[in-house]
Short mmCIF file of C-alpha atoms and ligand atoms in Angstrom, two decimals:
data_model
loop_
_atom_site.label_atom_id
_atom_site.label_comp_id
_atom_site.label_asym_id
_atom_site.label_seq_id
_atom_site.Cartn_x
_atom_site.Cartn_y
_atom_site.Cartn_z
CA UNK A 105 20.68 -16.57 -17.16
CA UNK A 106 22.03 -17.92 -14.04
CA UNK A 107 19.40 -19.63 -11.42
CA UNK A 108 20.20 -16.59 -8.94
CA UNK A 109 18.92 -14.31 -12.20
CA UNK A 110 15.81 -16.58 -12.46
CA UNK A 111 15.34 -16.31 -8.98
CA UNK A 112 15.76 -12.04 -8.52
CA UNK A 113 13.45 -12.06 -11.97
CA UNK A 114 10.77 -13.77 -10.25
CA UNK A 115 11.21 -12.17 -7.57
CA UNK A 116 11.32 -8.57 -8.31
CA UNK A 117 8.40 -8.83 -11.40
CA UNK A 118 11.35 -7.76 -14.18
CA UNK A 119 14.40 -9.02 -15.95
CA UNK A 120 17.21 -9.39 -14.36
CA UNK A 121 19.23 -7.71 -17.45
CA UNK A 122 17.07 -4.61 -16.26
CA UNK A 123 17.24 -4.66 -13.39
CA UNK A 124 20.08 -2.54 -12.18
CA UNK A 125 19.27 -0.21 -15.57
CA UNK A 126 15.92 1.09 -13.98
CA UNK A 127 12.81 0.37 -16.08
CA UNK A 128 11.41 3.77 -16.13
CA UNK A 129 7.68 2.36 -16.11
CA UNK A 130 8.62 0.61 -12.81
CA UNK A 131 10.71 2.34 -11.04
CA UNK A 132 11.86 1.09 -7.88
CA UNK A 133 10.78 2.99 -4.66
CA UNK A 134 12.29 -0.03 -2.80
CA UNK A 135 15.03 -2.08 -4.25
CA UNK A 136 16.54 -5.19 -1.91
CA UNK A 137 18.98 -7.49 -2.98
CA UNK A 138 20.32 -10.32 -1.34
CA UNK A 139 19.35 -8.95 1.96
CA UNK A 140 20.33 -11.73 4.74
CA UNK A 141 18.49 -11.61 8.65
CA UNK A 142 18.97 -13.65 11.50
CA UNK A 143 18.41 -14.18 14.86
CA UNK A 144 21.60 -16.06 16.78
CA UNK A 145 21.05 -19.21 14.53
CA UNK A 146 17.62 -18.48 13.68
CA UNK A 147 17.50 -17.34 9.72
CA UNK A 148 14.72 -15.77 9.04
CA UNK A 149 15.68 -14.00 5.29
CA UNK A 150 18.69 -15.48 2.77
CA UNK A 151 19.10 -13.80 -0.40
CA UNK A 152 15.93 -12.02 -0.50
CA UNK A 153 15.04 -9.75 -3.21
CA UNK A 154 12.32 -7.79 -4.08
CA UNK A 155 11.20 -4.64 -5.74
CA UNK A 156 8.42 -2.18 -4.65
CA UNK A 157 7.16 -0.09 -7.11
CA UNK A 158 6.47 3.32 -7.64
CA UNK A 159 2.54 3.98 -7.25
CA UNK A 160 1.70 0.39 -6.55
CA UNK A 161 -0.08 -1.10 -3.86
CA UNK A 162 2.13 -4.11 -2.84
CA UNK A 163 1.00 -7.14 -0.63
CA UNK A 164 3.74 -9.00 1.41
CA UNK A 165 1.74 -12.57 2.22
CA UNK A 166 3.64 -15.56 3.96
CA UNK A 167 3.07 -18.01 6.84
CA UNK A 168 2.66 -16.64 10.57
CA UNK A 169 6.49 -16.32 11.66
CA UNK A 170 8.15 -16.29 8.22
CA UNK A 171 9.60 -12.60 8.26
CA UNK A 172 7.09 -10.12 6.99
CA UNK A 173 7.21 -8.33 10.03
CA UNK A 174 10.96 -8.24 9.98
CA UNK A 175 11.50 -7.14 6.45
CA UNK A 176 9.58 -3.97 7.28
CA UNK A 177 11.51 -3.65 10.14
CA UNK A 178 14.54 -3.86 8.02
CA UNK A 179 13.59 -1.94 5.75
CA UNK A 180 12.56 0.94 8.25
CA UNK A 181 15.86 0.64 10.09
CA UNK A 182 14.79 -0.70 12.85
CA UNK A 183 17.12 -3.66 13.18
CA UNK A 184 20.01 -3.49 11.10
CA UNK A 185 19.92 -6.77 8.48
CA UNK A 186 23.27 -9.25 8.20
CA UNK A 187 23.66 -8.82 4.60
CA UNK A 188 22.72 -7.55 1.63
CA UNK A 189 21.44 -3.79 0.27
CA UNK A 190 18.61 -1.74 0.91
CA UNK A 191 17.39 1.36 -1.33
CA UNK A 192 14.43 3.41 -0.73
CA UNK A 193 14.09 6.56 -2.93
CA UNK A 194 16.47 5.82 -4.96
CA UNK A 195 19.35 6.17 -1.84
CA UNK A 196 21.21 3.20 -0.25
CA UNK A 197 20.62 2.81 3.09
CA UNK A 198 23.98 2.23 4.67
CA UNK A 199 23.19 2.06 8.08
CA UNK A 200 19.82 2.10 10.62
CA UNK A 201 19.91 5.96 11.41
CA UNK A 202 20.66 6.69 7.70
CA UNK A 203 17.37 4.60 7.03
CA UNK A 204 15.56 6.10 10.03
CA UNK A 205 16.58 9.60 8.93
CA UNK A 206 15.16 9.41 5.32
CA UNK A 207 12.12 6.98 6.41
CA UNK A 208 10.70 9.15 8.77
CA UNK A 209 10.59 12.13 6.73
CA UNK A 210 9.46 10.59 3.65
CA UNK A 211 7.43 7.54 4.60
CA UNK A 212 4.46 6.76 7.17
CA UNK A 213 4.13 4.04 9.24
CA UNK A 214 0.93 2.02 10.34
CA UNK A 215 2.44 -0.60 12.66
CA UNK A 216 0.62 -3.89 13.35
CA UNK A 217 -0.99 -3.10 16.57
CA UNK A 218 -1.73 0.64 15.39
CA UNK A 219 0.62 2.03 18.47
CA UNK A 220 -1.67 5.15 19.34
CA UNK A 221 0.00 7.26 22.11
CA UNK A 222 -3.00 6.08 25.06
CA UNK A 223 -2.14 9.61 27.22
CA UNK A 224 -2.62 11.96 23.80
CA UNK A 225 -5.94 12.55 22.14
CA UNK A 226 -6.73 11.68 18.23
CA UNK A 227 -5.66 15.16 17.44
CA UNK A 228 -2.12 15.29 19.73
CA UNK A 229 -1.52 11.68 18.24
CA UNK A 230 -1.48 12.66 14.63
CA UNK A 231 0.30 15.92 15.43
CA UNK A 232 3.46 13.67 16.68
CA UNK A 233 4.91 13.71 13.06
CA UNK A 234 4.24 16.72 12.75
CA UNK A 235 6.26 18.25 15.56
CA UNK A 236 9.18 15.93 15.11
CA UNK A 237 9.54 17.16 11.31
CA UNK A 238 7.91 20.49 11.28
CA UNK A 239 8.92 22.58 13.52
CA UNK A 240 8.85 25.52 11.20
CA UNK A 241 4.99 25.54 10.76
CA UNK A 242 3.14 27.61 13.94
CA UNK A 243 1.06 24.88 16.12
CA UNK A 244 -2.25 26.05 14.41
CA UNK A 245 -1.25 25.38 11.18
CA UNK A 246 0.57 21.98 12.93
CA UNK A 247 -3.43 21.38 14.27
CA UNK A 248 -5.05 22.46 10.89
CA UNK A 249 -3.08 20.14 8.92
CA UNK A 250 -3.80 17.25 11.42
CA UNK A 251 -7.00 17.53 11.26
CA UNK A 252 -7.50 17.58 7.69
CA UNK A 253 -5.96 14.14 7.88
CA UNK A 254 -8.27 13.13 10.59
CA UNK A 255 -11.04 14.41 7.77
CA UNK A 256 -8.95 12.51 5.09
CA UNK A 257 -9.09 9.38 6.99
CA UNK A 258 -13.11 9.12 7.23
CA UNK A 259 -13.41 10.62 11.71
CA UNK A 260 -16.21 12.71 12.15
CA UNK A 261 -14.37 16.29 13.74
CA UNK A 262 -15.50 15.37 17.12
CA UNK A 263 -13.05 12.31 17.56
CA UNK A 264 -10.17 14.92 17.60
CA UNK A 265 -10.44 15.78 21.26
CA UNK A 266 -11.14 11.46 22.47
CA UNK A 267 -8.64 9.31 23.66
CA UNK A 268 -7.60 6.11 21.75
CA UNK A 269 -9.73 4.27 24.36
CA UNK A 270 -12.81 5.61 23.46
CA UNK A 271 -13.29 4.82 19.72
CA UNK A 272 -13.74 1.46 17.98
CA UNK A 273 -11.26 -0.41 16.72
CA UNK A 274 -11.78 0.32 13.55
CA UNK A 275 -11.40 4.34 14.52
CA UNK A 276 -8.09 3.45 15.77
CA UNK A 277 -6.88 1.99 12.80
CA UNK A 278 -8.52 4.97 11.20
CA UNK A 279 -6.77 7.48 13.49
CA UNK A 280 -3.26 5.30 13.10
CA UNK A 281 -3.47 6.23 9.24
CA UNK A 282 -4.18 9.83 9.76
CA UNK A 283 -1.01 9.63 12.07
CA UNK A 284 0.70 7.68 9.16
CA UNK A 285 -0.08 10.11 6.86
CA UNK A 286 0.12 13.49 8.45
CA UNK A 287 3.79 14.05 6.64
CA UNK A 288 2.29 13.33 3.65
CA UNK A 289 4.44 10.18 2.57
CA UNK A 290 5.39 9.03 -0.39
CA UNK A 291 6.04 6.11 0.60
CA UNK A 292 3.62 4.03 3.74
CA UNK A 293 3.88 1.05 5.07
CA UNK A 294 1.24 -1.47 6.74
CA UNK A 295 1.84 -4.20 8.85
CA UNK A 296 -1.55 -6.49 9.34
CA UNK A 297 -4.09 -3.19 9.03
CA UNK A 298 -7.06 -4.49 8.98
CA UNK A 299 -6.03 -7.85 11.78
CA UNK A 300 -9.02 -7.81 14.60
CA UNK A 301 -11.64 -5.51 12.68
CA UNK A 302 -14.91 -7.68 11.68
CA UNK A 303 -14.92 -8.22 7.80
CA UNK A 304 -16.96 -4.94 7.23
CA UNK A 305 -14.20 -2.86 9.69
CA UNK A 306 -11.90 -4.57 7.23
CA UNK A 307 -13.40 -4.00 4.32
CA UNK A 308 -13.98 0.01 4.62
CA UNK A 309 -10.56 0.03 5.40
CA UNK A 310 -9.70 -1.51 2.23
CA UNK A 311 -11.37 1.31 0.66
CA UNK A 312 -10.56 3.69 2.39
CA UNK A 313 -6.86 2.89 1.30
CA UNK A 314 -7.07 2.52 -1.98
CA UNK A 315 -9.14 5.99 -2.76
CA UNK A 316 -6.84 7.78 -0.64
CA UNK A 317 -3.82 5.95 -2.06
CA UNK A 318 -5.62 6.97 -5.78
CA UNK A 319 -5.87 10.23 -4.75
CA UNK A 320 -2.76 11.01 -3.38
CA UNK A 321 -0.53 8.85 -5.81
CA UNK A 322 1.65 7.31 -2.69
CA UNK A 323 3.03 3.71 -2.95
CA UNK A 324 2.04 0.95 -0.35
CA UNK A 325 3.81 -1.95 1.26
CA UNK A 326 1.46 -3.75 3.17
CA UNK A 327 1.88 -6.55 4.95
CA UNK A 328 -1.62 -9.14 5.69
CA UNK A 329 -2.78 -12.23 5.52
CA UNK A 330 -6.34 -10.94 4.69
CA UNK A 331 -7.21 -12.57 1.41
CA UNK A 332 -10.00 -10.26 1.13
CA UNK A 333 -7.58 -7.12 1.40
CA UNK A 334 -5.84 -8.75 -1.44
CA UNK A 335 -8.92 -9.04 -4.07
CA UNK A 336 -10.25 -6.01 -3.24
CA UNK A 337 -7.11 -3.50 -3.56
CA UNK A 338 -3.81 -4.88 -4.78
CA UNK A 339 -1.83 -4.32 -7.80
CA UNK A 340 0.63 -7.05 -7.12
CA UNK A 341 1.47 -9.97 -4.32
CA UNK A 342 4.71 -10.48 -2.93
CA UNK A 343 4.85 -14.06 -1.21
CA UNK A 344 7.44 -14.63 1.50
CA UNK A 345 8.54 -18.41 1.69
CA UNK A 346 11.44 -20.86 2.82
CA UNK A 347 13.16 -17.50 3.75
CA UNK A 348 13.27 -15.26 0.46
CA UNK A 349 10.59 -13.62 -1.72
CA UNK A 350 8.86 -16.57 -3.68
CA UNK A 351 7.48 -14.57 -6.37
CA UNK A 352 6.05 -10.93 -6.74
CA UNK A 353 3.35 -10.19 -9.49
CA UNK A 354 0.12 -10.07 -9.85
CA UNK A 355 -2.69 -11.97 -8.43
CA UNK A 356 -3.27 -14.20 -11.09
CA UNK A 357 -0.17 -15.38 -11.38
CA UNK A 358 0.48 -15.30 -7.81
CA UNK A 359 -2.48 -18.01 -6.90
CA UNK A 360 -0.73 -20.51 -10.14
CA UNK A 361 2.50 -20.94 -8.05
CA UNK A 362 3.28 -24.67 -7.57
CA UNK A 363 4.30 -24.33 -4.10
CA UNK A 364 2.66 -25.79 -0.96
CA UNK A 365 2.13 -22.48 1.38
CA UNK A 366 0.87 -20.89 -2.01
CA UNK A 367 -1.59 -23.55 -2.82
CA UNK A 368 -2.93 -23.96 1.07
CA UNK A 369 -3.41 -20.45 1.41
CA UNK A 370 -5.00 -19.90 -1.94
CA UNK A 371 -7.07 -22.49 -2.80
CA UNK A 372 -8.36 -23.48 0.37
CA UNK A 373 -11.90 -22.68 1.42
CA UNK A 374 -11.45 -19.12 2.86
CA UNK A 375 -9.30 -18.06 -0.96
CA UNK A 376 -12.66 -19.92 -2.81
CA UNK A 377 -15.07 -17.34 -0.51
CA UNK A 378 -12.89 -14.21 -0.50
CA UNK A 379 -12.54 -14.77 -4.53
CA UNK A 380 -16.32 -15.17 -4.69
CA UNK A 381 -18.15 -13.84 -1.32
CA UNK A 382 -21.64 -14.62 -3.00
CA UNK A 383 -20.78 -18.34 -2.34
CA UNK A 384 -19.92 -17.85 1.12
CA UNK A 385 -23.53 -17.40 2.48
CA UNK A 386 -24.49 -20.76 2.36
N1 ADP B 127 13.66 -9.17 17.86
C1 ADP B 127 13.67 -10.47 17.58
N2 ADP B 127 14.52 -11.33 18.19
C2 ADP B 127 14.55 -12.63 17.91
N3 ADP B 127 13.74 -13.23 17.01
C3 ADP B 127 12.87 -12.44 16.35
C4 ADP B 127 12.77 -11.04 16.60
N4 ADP B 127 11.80 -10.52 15.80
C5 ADP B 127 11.31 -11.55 15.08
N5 ADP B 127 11.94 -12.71 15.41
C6 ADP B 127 11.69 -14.02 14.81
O1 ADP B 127 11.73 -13.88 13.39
C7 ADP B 127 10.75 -14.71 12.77
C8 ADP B 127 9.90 -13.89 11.84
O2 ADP B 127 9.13 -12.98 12.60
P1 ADP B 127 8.10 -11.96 11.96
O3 ADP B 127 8.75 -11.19 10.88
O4 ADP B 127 7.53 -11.18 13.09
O5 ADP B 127 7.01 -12.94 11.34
P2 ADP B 127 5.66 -12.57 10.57
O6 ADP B 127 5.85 -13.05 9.17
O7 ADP B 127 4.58 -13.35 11.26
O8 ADP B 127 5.48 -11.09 10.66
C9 ADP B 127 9.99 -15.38 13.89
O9 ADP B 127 10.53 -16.67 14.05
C10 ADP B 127 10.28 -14.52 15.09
O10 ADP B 127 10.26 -15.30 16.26
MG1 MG B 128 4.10 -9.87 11.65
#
């Protein structure tokens, strides 16, 4: 095995020898390879590689400014990366409005500041999908369906007809997944969900994820830096360093890297307290 095969096996959680045979108990919803971004002379990703599983719930953890944000981005089609390849559902993405085309249909979104429309109430935000990709359903099937997600997403009925400025944050994060979820993706992505709720915002938004994501079988890349996010729901850790993907597996494995961001970020005090919260109290 060469070290680039050690490397994508560590990265991606199976054997390299495997890889590009698809291991039917993992199959790859996302598949990157040697996908390259930069910025003028700024690199932000070299040979990165990772695999996101079907059904999983996937944590992307690195260092403030090391490219989580951007490899969603890429992988959304929202800036088109330097190098390497990109498959989501099975599909190369060959270009941004290929990836934009199948994303949107198949995938929501919860970007990391939530992006409500501020002019359109709770309902008219989560009916935005829903009119871009459904234009064959009548508008009160259109409002039906968005409010069951409003329902799904734990909003009393009345926050249908507020504006984003009247609820809590955590109701607009709560509103931002309905939205995400209104096409009923396969496939959503989270970038720093639960950033600026208090830990109890953050932790009913844990759950709230992971029964809906139980129930309704769809995989999740989530980005955060929430420690707590990642005890309480995750199946496996990606971790984002010196520009490619570290290592991807799960948890327990994850904390035993010998590498300096890894061992900062858990085994410092706040990994100790979100590993044991009993011991925090004191
Ligand atoms: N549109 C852009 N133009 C130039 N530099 C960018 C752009 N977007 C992100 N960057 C840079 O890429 C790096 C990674 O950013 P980002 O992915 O947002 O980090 P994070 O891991 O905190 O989400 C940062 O150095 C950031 O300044
Ligand atoms: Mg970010």
């Amino acid at each position: 095995m060469t070290v680039n095969e050690q490397a994508a096996e560590r990265a991606t959680g199976q054997s390299a020898g495997h890889a590009s045979g698809g291991d039917p108990e993992h199959e790859a919803v996302i598949r990157i390879r040697g996908l390259d971004n930069r910025f003028g002379a700024n690199v932000i990703h070299e040979e990165l590689d990772l695999d996101v599983r079907r059904g999983e719930i996937l944590a992307v953890v690195g260092g403030s400014g090391s490219g989580k944000s951007v490899l969603m981005r890429s992988i959304l089609g929202l800036l088109r990366p330097h190098g390497g390849s990109i498959e989501v559902f099975g599909q190369r993405l060959m270009d941004t409005e290929d990836a934009q085309r199948i994303i949107s249909r198949r995938a929501g979104v919860l970007f990391q500041d939530g992006a409500l429309f501020s002019s359109l109430t709770v309902l008219e935000n989560v009916e935005v999908p829903l009119k871009s990709h459904r234009s064959d359903l009548s508008g009160q099937v259109r409002r039906d369906l968005a409010r069951s997600k409003i329902q799904l997403s734990g909003l009393p009925a009345s926050a249908s007809s507020k504006f984003p400025s009247e609820l809590s944050g955590g109701m607009r994060k709560r509103v931002a997944l309905a939205r995400a979820l209104a096409l009923e993706p396969e496939l959503l992505f989270l970038d720093e969900p639960t950033a600026g709720l208090d830990p109890i915002g953050a932790a009913d938004f844990d759950r709230l994820l992971r029964t809906l994501q139980r129930a309704l079988g769809f995989t999740v890349f989530l980005i955060t830096h929430d420690l707590d996010t990642l005890y309480a729901i995750c199946d496996r850790v990606a971790v984002i360093a010196d520009r490619k993907i570290l290592a991807a597996g799960p948890l327990d494995e994850i904390e035993q890297l010998d590498h300096e961001w890894v061992r900062e970020y858990f085994h410092g005090p706040r990994a100790r307290a979100a590993r044991n919260p009993e011991s925090t109290r004191d």
